[in-house]
Every structure is written in C-alpha cells, then in structure tokens.
CSV table of C-alpha atoms in Angstrom, one decimal:
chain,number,residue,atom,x,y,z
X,21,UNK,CA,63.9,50.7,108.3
X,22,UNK,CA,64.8,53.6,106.5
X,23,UNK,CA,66.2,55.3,109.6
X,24,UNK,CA,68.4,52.3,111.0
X,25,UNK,CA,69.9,52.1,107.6
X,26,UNK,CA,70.8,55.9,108.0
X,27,UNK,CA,71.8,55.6,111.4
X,28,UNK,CA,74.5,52.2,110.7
X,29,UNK,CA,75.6,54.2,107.7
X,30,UNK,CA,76.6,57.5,109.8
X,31,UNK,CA,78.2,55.7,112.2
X,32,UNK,CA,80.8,53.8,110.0
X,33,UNK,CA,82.8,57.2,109.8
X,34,UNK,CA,82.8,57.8,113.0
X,35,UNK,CA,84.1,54.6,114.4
X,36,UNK,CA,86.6,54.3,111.3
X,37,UNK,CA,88.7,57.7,112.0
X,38,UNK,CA,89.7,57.1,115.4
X,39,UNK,CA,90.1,52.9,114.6
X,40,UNK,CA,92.7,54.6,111.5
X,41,UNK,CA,94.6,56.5,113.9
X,42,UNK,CA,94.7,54.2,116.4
X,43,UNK,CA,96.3,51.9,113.6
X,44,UNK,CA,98.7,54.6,112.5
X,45,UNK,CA,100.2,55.3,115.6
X,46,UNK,CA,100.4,51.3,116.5
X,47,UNK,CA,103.5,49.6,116.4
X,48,UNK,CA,101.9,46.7,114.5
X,49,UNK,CA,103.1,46.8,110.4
X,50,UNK,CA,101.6,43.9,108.6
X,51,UNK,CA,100.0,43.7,105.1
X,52,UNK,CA,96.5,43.1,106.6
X,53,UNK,CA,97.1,45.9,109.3
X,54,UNK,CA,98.0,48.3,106.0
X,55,UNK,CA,95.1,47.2,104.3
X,56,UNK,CA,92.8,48.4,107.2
X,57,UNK,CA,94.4,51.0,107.1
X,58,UNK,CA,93.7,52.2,104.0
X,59,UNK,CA,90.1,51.1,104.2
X,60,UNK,CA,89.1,52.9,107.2
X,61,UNK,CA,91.0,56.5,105.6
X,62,UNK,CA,88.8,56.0,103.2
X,63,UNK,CA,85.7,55.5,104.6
X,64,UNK,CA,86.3,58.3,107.2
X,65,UNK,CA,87.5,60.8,104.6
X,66,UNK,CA,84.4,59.8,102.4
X,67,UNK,CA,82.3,61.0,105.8
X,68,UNK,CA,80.7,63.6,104.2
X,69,UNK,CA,79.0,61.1,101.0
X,70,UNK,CA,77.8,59.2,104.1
X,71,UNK,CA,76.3,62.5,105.5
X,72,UNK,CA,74.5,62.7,102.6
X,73,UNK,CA,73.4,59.6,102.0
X,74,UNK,CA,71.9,59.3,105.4
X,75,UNK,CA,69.8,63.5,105.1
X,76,UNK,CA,68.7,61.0,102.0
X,77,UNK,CA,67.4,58.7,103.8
X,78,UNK,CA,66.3,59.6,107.0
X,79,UNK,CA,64.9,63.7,105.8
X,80,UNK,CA,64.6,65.3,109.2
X,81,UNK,CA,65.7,62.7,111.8
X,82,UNK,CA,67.4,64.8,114.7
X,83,UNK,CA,70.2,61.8,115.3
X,84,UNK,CA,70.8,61.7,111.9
X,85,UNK,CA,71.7,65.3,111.4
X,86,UNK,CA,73.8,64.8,115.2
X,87,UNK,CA,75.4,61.6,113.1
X,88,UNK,CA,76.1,63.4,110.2
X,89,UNK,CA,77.8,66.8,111.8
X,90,UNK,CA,80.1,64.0,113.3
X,91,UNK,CA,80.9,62.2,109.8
X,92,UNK,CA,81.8,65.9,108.5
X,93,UNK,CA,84.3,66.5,111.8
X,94,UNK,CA,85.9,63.3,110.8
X,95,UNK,CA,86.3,63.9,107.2
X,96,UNK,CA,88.1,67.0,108.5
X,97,UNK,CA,90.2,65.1,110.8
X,98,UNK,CA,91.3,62.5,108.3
X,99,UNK,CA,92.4,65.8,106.1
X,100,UNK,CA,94.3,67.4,109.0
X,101,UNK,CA,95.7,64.0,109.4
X,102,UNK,CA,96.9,64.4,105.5
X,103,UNK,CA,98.3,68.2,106.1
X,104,UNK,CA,100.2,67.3,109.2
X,105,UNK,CA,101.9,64.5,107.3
X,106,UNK,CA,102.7,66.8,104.3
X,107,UNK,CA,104.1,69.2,106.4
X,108,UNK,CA,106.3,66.3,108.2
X,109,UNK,CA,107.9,65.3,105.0
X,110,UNK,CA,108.4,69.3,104.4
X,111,UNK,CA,106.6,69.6,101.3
C-alpha cells in the first residue's frame, strides 16, 4: 500500500510540468485555465518534497528512486522555465 501511495505521489510531478507548459504556450486565457496553471507550477516545482516523500515511504523501491530522479528533472525544468522568463523581461 505503502508503495502505490509512493508511486501516485511521484508521478503527480511528472505529469504536472509538461501539462503547465503545455498550458503556457496555449492560446487558451481563462481564469480557470490560469488557475491550473498555477497549480501544476507548483506541484512540479515542489518535485523534489514529492521525491522525498516517496524514499519515505517506499525505502528502497527501484521505481520509486526511477520516479523520483524524474520529479527532481522537473523541479529543474519548472526553474529553467522561471530563468528563461526573467531573462525575457531583461531583468
């Protein structure tokens, strides 16, 4: 049980920083579409807490640690999202 838990929890990053740039790049602008938005930055930026939470869980499971290297790659890509927008706006 343990190990499913772990397993849904790793994936949520994962699916959530493509789905946020998909949404960014979109050409739909509503208040629910910015809401999403915002949600799923947040989840996949907070990838690495769910790495954590799921070596918690789940101690040595070899798709977990596959799972959580993933959540760590999209933390990283929600931050190079981040730097490529401040260095749009030229700050």
């Amino acid at each position: 049980m343990k190990k499913t838990i772990a397993i849904l929890l790793e994936i949520l990053p994962i699916v959530s920083a493509p789905l946020a740039y998909l949404l960014v790049i979109s050409d739909y602008n509503s208040p629910l579409i910015r809401a999403v938005i915002g949600i799923t930055f947040l989840i996949a930026f907070l990838g690495f807490v769910f790495f954590l939470i799921g070596r918690k869980l789940a101690k040595g499971d070899k798709v977990v640690r596959i799972l959580g290297i993933i959540d760590c790659i999209a933390t990283l890509f929600i931050v190079a999202i981040y730097v490529i927008a401040i260095f749009n706006f030229g700050l």
